[in-house]
XYZ file of C-alpha atoms in Angstrom:
606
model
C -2.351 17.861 90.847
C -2.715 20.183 93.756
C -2.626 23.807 94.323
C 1.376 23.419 95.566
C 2.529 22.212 92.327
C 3.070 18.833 93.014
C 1.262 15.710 90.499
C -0.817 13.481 92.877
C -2.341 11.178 90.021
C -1.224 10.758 86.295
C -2.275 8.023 84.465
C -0.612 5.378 81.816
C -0.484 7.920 79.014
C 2.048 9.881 80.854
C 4.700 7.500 81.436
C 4.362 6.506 78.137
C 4.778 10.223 76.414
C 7.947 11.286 78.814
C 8.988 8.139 79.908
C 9.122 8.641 83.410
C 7.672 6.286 85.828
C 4.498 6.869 87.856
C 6.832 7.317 90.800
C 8.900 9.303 89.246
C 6.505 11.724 88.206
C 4.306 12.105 91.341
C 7.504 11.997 93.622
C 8.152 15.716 93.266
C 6.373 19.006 91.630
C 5.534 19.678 88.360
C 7.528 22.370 88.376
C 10.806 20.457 88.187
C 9.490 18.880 84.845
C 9.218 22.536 82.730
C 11.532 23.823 80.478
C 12.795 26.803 82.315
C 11.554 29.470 79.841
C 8.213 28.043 80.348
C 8.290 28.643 84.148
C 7.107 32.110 84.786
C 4.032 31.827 82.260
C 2.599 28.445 84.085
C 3.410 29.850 87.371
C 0.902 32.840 86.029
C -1.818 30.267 84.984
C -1.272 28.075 88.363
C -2.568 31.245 89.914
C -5.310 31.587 88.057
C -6.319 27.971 88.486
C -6.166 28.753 92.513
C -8.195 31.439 92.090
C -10.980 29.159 90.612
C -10.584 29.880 86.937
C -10.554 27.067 84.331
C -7.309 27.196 81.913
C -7.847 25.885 78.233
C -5.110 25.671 75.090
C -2.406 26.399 77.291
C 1.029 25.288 76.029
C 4.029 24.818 77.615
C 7.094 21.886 77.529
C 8.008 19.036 79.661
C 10.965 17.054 80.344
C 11.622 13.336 79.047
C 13.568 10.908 80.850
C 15.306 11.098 77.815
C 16.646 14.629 78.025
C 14.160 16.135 75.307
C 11.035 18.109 75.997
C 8.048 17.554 74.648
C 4.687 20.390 73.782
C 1.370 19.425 76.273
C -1.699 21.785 75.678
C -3.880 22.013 78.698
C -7.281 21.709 79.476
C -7.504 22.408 83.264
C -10.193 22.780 86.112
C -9.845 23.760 89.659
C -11.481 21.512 92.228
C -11.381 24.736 94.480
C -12.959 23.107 97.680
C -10.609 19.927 97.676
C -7.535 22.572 96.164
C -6.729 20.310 93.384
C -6.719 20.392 89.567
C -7.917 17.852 87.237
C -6.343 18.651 84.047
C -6.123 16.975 80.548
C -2.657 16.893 78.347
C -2.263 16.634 74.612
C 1.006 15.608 73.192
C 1.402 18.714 70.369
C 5.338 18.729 69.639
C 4.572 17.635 66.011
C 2.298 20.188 65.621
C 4.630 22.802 66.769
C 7.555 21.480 65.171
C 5.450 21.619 61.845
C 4.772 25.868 62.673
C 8.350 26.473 63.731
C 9.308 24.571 60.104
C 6.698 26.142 58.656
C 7.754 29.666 59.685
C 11.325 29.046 58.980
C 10.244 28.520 55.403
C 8.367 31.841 55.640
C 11.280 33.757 56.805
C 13.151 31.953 53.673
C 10.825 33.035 51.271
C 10.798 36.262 52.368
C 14.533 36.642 52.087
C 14.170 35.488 48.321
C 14.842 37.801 46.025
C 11.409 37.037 43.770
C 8.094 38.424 43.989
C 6.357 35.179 45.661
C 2.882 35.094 46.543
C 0.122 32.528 46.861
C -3.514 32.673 45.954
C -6.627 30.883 46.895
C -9.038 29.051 44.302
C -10.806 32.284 44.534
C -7.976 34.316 43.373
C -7.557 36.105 46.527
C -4.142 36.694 47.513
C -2.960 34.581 50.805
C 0.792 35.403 50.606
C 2.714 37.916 49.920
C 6.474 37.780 50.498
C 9.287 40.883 51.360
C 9.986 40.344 47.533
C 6.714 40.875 46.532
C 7.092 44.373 48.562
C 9.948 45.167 46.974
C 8.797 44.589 43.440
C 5.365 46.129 43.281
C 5.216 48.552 46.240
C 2.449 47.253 48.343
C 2.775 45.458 51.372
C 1.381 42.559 52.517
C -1.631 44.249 54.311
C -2.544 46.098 51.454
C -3.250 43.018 49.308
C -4.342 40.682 51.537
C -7.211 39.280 49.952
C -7.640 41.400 46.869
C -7.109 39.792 43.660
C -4.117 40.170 41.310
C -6.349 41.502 38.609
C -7.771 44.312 40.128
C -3.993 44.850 41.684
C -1.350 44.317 38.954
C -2.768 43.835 35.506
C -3.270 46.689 33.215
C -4.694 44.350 30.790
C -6.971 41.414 32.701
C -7.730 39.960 29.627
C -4.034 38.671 29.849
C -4.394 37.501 33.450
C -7.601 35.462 32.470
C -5.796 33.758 29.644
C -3.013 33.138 31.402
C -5.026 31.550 34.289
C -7.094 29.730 32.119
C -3.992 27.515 30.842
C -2.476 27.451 34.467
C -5.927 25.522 35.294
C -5.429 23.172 32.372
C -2.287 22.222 32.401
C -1.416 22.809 36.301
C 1.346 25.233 35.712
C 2.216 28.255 33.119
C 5.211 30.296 32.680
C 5.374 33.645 30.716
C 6.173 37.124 30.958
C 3.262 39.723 31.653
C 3.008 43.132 31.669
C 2.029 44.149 35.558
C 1.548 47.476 37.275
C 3.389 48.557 40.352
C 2.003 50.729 43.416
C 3.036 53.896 41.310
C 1.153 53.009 38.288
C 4.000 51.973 36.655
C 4.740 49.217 34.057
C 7.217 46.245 34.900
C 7.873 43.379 32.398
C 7.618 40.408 34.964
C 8.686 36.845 33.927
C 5.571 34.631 35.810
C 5.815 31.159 36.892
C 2.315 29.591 38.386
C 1.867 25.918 40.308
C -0.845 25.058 40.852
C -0.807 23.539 44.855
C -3.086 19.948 44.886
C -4.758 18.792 48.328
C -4.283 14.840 49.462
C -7.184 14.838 47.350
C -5.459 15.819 44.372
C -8.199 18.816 43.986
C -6.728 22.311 43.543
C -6.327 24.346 46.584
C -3.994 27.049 45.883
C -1.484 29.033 43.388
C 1.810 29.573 43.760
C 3.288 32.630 41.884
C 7.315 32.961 41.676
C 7.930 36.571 39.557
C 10.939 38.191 38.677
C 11.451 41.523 37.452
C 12.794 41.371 33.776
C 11.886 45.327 32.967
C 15.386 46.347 33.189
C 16.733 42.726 31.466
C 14.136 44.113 28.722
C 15.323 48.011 27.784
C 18.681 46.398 27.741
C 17.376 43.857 25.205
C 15.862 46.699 23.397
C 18.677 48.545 23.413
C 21.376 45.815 22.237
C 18.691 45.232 19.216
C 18.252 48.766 18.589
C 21.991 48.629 17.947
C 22.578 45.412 15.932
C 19.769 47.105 13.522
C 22.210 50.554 13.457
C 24.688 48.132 12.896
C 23.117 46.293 10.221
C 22.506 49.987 8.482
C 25.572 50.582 8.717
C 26.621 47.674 6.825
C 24.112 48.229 4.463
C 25.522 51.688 3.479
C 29.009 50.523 3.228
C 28.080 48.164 0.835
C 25.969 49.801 -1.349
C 27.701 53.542 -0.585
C 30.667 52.408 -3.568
C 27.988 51.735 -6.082
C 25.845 54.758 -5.372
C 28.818 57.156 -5.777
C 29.605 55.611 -9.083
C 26.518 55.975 -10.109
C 26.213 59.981 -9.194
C 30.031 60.805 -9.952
C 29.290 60.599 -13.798
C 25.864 62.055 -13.388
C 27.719 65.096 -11.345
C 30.358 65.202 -14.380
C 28.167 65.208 -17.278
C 25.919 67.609 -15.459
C 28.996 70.347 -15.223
C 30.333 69.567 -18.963
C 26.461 69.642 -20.410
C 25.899 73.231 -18.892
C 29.068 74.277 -20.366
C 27.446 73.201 -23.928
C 24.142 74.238 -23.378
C 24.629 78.063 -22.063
C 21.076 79.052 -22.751
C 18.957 80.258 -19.568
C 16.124 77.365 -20.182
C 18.901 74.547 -20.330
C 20.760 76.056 -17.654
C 17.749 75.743 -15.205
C 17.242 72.695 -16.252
C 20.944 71.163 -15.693
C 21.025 73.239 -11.891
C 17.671 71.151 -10.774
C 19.032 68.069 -11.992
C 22.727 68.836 -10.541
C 21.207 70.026 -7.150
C 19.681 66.953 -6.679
C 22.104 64.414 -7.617
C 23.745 66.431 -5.390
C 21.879 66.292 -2.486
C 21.717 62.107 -3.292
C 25.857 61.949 -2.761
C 24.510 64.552 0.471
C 22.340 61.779 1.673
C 24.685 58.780 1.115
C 27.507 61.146 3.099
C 24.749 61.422 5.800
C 23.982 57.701 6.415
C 27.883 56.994 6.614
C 28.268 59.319 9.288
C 25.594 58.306 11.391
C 26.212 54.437 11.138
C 30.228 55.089 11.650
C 30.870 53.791 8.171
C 33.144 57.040 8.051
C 35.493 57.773 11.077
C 37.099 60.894 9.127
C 40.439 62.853 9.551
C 41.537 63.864 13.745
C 42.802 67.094 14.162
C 43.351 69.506 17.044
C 40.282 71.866 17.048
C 39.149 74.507 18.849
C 35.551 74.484 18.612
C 34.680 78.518 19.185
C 36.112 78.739 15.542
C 33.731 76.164 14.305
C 30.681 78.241 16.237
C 32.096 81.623 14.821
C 31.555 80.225 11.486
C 28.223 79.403 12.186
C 27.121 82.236 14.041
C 28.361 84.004 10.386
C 26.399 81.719 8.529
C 23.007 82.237 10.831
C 23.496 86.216 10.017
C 23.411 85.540 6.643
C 21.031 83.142 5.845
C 18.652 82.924 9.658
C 15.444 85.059 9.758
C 16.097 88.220 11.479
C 13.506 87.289 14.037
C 15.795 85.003 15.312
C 18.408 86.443 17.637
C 21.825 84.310 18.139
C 24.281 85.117 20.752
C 27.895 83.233 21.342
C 29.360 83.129 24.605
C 32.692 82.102 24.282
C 35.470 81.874 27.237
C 38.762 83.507 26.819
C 40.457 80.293 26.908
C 38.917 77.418 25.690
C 40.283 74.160 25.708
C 40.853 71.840 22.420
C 38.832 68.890 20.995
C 40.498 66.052 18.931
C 38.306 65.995 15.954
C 37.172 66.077 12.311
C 36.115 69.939 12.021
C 33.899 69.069 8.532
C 32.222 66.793 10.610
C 31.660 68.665 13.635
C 30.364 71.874 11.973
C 27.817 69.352 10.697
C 26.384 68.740 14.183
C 26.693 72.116 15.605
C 24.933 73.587 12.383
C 22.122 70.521 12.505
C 21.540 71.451 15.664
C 21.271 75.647 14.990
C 18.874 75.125 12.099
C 16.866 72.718 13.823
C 16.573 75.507 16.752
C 15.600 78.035 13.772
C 12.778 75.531 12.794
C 11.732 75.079 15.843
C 10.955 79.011 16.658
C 8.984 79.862 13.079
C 7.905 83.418 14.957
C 11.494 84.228 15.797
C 13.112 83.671 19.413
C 16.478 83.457 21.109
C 19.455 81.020 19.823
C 22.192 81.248 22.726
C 25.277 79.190 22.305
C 27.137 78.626 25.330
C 30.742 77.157 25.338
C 32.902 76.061 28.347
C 35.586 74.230 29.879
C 34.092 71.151 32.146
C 35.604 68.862 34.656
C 32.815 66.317 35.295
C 32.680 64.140 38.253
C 31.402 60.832 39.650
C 28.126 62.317 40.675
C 27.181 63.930 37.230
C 28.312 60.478 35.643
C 25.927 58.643 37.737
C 23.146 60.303 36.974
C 23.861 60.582 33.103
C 24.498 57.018 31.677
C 26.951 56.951 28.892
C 29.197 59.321 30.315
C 32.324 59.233 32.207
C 34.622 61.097 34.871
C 36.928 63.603 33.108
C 37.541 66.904 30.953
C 35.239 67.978 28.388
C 34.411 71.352 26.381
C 31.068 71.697 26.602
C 28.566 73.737 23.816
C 25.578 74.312 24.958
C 22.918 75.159 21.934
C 19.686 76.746 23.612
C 16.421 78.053 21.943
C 13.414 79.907 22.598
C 11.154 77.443 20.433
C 7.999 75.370 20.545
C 9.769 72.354 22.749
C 9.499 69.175 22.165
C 7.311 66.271 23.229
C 8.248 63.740 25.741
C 7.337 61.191 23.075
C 9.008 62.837 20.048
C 12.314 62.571 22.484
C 12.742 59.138 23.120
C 12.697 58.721 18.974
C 14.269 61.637 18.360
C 17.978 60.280 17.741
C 16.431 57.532 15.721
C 17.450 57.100 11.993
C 15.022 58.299 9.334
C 12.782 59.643 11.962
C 11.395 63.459 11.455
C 8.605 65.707 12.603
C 8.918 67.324 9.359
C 6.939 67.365 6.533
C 7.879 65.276 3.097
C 9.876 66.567 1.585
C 12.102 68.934 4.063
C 13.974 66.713 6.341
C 15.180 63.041 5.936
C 15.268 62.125 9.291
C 18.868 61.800 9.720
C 19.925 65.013 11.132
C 20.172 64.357 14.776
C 20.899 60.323 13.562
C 24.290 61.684 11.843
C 24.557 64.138 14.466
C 24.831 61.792 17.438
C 26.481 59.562 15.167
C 29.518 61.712 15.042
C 29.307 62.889 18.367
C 30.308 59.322 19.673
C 32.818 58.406 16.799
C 34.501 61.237 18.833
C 33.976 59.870 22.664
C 31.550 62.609 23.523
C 27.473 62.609 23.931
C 25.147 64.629 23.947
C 21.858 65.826 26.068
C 18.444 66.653 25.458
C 16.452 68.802 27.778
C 13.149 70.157 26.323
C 9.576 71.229 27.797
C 6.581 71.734 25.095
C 6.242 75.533 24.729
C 9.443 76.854 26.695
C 12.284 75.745 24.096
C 14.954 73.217 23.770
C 18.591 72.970 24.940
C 20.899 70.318 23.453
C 24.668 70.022 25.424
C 26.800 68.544 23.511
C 30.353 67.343 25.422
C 33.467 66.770 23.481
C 36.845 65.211 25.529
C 39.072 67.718 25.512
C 42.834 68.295 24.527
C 43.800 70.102 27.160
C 47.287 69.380 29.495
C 47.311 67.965 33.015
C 47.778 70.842 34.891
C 45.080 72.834 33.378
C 42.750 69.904 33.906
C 43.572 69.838 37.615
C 43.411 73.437 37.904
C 39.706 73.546 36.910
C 39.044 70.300 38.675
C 40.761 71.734 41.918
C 38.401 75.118 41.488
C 35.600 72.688 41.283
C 35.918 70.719 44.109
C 37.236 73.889 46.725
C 33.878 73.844 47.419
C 32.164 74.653 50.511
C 31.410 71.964 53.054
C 28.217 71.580 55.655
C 28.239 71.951 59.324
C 26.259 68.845 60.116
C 22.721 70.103 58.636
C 20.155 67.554 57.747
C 19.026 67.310 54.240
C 15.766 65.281 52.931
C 16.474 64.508 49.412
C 13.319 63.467 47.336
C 13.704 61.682 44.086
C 12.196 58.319 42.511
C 15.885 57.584 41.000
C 17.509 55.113 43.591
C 21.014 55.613 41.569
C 20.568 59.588 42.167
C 19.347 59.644 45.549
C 22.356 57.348 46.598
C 24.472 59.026 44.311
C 23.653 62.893 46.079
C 23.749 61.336 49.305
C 26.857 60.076 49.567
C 28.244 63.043 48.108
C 26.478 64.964 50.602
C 27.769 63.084 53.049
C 31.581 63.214 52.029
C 31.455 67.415 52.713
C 29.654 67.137 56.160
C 26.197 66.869 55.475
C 23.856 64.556 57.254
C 21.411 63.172 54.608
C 17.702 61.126 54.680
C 16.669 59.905 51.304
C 12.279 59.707 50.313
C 11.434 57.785 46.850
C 8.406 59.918 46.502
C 6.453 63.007 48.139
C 4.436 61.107 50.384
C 7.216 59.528 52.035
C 9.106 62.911 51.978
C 6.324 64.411 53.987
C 6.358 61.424 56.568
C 10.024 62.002 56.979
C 9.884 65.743 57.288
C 7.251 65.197 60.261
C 9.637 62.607 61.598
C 12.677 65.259 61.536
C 10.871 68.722 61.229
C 12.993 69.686 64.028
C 16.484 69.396 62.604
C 15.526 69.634 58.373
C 17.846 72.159 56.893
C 16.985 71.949 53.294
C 14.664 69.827 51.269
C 15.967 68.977 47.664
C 13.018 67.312 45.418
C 12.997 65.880 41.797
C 10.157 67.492 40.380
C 8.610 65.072 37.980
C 8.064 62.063 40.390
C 5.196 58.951 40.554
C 2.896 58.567 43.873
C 3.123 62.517 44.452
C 4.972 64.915 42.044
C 7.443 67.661 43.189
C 4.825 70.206 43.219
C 2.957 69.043 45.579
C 5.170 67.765 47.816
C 6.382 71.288 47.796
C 3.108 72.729 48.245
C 2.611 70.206 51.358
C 5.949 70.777 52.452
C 4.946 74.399 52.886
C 1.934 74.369 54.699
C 3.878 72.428 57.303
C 6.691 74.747 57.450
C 6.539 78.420 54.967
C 9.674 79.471 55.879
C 11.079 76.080 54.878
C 14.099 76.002 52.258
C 13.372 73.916 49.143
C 15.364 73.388 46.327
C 13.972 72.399 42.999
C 15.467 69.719 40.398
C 14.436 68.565 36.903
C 15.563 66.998 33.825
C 13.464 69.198 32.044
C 14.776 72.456 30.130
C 15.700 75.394 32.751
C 13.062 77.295 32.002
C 10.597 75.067 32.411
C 11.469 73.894 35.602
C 12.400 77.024 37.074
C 8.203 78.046 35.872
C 7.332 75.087 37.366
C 9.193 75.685 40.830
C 8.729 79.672 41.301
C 4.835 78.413 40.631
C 4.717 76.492 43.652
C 6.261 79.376 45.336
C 10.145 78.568 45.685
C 12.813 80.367 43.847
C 15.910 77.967 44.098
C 16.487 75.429 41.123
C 19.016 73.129 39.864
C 18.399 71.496 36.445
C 19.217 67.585 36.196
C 21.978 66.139 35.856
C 24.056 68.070 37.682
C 27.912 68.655 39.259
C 28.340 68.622 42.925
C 29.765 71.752 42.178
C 26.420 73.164 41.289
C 24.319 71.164 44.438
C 26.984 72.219 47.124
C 27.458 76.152 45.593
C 23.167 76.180 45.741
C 23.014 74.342 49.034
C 25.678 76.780 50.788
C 23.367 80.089 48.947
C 20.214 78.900 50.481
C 21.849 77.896 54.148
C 23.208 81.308 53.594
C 20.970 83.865 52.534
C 19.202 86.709 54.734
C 15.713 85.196 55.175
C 14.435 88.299 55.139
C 15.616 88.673 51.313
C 14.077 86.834 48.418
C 16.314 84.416 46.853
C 17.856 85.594 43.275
């Protein structure tokens, strides 16, 4: 070819790659041969070959006789003195057709919704798909060539056992226990290929997983309930025979003390009658908890039920421990057995007495609650609607994070043997949804306990929407921008869309480090950050702390499952004095929101 673009010379191999004669070819330029996006990019190296520079591995695509266009690759040298180019053309369409297949199969793994990856023969990752991402947190730069071991496996015992049958047998399928970017645990159901060459030796692993962590608490807790229910069916059937046994016992114990009137016998008969008593106690007790007993519905107003026990508590509490009852002037009604109920609230007041041995405060708090959408999405097992709501609060020693996920749990106690069954809070929550309510636990070792305990209340229409309509006349944004922080995708989605329906503009962060790269992003135009406290990656306090020495002056908001106390000690110790305990109303987010947007800056919050 020449400097002006036109072919002087090609030989046989042309015509027989594009089909055009030799005439056909040398009868006009090149450039009438190139697909048209190709045109400005060999027009760039056609100038470099005039100015004496030797082209190799360029691609670009030329026209067939037959309408198609093929891939050449260039190798090309100017002949600067005669202004010609002798150049050499490889035929790579397969080749290219094979990359553009090979990345549409990428971009179709990566829109799968499984963790895929591949690994070499020396377990060093290769691929890592959007999936993967998803699933465990890293991306694909992060783990390129590390090995799953050191990356997801608590336990790489497990890893090297499952490998080891992978290897002999060419494939293995279980589920592991893996680690995410957070340190967290996920259940993952595994399935391994091992990838042959043309040789048949391996070359590679292919690793489809699928996150079953979820699939498994649900599994849990479906078999957690087929066991209550198999309790349940227990004590039905053996509750008739164990009340005929102890109704004669109770009988002969009453007529025996009225033969035997002597102090020695008389002892003697009240041991023995207060404990087949507390037997027929016991059997009562498992029927409640396991529903075998759905008990008599009446219209009750629970305050009366409180009174009683606030009477009781005077009588019989140490006087260390201080109860108060805050009652509203008009409570609403509960549908309900009142023997029943008085057994939870009381449970629930002597385990608060327990649980503060050098005396303490026992507040009981009772009110009238519409919830809404955004406190039943953030509180599973609860639902839109009006409730009464008692609120039993204590002082006491708190209760660990372990103790709480068994503490509803039949036959499990803290106690000693000998002075607790286990079936107090069992029965209790038992009862509380034989009556369509439930019940949370918020607790921090060392700064007390608070159990809420929601009933559906009896209550007409109107009155409903009147307290409904009072809850939701609630003030609206102007536009400010609020980062919300929290490792919850249900809540952060949750708060931000109801945000968003009163005039709020809203960016969401899974964790404090992304929180701080947002805040940078939008430092400008942040109104209010509002951050979970307990969170993986970095915690609410010190995001808070980092949030601060970016901005002092900017307004935080605090939020926590944990008891009130505790988080409010947790957040006025990183310096911010506005909290909102978890879950909450978006009565109680906007009201807090509108305080902070509001207040003098020049006056400490309250």
């Amino acid at each position: 070819a020449n400097f002006d673009g036109r072919l002087e010379q090609v030989n046989p191999a042309w015509t027989k790659t594009l089909g055009w004669t030799e005439e056909e070819l040398t009868s006009r330029g090149f450039a009438g041969f190139i697909h048209p996006e190709d045109h400005e990019a060999t027009n760039a190296i056609q100038k470099e070959l005039s100015q004496g520079r030797p082209i190799r591995d360029f691609e670009n695509r030329y026209l067939c006789k037959d309408g198609s266009f093929r891939w050449l690759s260039w190798r090309c040298h100017p002949l600067v003195e005669s202004s010609q180019i002798f150049g050499i053309a490889r035929d790579v369409t397969d080749r290219r057709k094979n990359e553009e297949r090979l990345v549409e199969q990428m971009a179709l793994l990566d829109a799968a919704h499984e963790a895929i990856l591949v690994k070499d023969m020396d377990e060093r990752i290769i691929f890592w798909n959007k999936g993967a991402e998803r699933t465990f947190g890293w991306t694909a730069e992060e783990v390129l060539g590390r090995k799953p071991p050191d990356l997801l496996f608590k336990n790489p015992d497990e890893y090297q056992k499952a490998y080891a049958e992978l290897l002999a047998k060419g494939e293995y399928s279980g589920e592991l226990l893996k680690l995410n970017k957070r340190g967290e645990e996920l259940m993952i159901a595994t399935r391994w290929t091992l990838v042959r060459d043309e040789r048949g030796q391996p070359k590679s692993v292919l690793a489809m997983n699928s996150d079953v962590t979820e699939k498994k608490r649900l599994e849990s807790q479906f078999l957690r309930a087929q066991r209550m229910d198999s309790i349940g069916t227990l004590a039905g059937g053996i509750a008739h025979d164990l009340n005929n046994m102890l109704a004669p016992i109770l009988m002969s114990l009453e007529i025996l003390k009225m033969k035997f009137p002597d102090e020695a016998t008389e002892h003697l008969l009240d041991t023995l009658l207060n404990s087949a008593q507390r037997g027929a106690d016991l059997v009562k007790q498992v029927l409640s908890f396991a529903r075998g007993v759905e008990g008599e519905r009446i219209v009750i107003n629970p305050s009366h039920l409180l009174r009683d026990i606030q009477k009781i508590a005077f009588d019989t509490f140490p006087k260390s421990v201080v109860l108060d009852l805050d009652v509203p002037p008009t409570l609403w009604t509960v549908m309900g057995d009142p023997t029943q109920l008085h057994q939870v609230f009381l449970n629930l007041c002597v385990n608060a007495r327990d649980a503060m041995p050098e005396g303490g405060q026992l507040n009981i708090t009772l009110a009238n609650i519409v919830l809404d959408e955004t406190y039943a999405a953030m509180n599973p097992g609860s639902s839109p609607g009006s409730y009464v709501m008692i609120d039993i609060s204590d002082t006491g020693t708190g209760i660990p994070p372990e103790v709480q996920e068994r503490i509803f749990e039949p036959f499990f106690t803290t106690k000693e043997f000998g002075k607790g069954t286990g079936l107090g809070l069992s029965t209790t929550i038992g009862i509380i949804k034989s009556h369509k309510g439930f019940i949370n636990l918020y607790s921090e070792v060392g700064k007390g306990s608070k159990f809420k305990v929601y009933l559906p209340a009896s209550t007409s229409a109107q009155a409903a929407q009147e307290v409904a309509v009072a809850q939701t006349r609630l003030p609206r944004g102007d536009g400010e921008l609020i980062l919300v922080v929290d490792d919850e995708d249900a809540i952060r989605q949750t708060v931000k869309n109801t945000l968003e329906r009163f005039n709020y503009r809203v960016v969401l962060a899974e964790h404090g480090a992304e929180a701080i790269s947002l805040y940078v992003r939008h430092r400008n135009e942040v109104a209010v950050v509002i951050t979970d406290m307990a969170m993986p990656v970095m915690d609410g306090p010190a995001t808070i702390i980092a949030l601060q020495s970016l901005d002092p002056k900017l307004k935080i908001i605090g939020s926590s499952g944990l008891s009130s106390n505790g988080g409010v000690a947790k957040a006025i110790g990183c310096g911010i004095q506005h909290f909102v305990p978890k879950p909450y109303t978006a009565e109680v987010m906007l009201r807090k929101l509108r305080d902070i947007l509001t207040e003098d800056p020049a006056e400490p919050a309250a």
